[in-house]
mmCIF file of C-alpha atoms in Angstrom:
data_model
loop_
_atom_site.group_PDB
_atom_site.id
_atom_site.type_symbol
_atom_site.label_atom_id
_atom_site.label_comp_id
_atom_site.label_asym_id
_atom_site.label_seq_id
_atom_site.Cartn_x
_atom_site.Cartn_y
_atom_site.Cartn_z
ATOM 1 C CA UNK A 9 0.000 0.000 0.000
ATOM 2 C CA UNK A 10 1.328 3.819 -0.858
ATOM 3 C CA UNK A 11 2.362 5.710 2.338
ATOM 4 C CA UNK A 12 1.930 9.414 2.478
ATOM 5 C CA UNK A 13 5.582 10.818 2.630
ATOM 6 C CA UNK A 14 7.430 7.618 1.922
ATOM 7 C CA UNK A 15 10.333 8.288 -0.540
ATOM 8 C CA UNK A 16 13.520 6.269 -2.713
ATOM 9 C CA UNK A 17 16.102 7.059 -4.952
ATOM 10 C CA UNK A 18 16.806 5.636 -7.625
ATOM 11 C CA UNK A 19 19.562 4.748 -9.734
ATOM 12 C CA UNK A 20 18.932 3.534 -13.141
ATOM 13 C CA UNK A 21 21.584 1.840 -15.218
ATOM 14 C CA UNK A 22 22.452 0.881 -18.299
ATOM 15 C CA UNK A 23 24.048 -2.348 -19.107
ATOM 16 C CA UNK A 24 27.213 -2.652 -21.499
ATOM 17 C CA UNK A 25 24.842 -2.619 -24.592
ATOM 18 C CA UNK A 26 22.691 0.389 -24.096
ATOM 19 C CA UNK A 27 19.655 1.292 -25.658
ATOM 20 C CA UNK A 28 17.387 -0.046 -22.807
ATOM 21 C CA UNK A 29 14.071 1.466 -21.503
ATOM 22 C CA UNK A 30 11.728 2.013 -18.917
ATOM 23 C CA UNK A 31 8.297 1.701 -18.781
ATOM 24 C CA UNK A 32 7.502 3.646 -15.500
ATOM 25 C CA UNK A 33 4.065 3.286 -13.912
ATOM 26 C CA UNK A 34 0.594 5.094 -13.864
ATOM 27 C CA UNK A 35 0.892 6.056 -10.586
ATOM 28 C CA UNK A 36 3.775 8.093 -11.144
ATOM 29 C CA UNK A 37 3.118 11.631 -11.815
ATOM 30 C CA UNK A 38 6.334 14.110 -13.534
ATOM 31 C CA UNK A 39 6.768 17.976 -13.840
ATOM 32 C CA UNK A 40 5.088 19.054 -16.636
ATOM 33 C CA UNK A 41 3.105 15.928 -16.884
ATOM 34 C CA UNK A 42 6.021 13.823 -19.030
ATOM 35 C CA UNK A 43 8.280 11.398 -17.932
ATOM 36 C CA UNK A 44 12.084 12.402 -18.440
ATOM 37 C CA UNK A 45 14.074 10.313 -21.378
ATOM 38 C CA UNK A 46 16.054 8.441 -19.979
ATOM 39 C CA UNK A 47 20.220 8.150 -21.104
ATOM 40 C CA UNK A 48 20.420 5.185 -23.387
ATOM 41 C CA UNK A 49 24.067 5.443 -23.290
ATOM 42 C CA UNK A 50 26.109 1.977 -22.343
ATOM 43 C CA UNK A 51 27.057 1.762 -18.825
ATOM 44 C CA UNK A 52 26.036 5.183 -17.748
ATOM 45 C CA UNK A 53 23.303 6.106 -15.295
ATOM 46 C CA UNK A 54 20.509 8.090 -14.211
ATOM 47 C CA UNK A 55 19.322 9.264 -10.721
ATOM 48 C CA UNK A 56 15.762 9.522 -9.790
ATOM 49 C CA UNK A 57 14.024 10.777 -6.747
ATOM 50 C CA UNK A 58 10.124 9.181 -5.365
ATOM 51 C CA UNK A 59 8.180 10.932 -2.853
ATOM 52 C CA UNK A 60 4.482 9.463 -2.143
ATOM 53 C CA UNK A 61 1.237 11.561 -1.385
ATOM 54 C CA UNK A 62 -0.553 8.539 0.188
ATOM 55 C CA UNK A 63 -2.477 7.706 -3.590
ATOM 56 C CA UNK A 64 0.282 8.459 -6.205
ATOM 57 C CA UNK A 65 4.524 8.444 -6.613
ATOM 58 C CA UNK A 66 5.833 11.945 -7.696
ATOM 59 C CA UNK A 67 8.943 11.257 -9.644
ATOM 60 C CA UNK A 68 11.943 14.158 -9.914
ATOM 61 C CA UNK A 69 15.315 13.577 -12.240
ATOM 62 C CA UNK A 70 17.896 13.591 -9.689
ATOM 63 C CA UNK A 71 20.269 14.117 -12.392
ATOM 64 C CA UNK A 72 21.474 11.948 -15.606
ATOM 65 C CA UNK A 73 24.482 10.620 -17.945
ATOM 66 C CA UNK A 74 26.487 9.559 -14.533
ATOM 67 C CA UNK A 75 29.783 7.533 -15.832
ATOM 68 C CA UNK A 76 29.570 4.381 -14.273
#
């Protein structure tokens, strides 16, 4: 069940190949109403912040293209 101010980070990596995606859920709501695009480039890695209102997730890029 969704707790009202539970929050995670996450990190989000890309394997040696690249190119992957993510399919995040309905729940989760981003600024502007659109998820960010993630970095598709091999074996680098993106940072993403959660924080819960007790119904839905509200996602924040925490930053992006991290070496790995």
């Amino acid at each position: 069940s969704l707790v009202a101010g539970e929050s995670f980070t996450l990190l989000l990596r890309q394997d040696g190949t690249g190119g992957r995606t993510v399919t995040w859920p309905a729940a989760v709501r981003w600024p502007g109403g659109t998820a960010p695009t993630i970095t598709s480039t091999a074996s680098r890695t993106d940072k993403y912040v959660f924080t819960c209102d007790g119904t839905r997730w509200y996602g924040s890029n925490a930053g992006q293209n991290y070496s790995a």
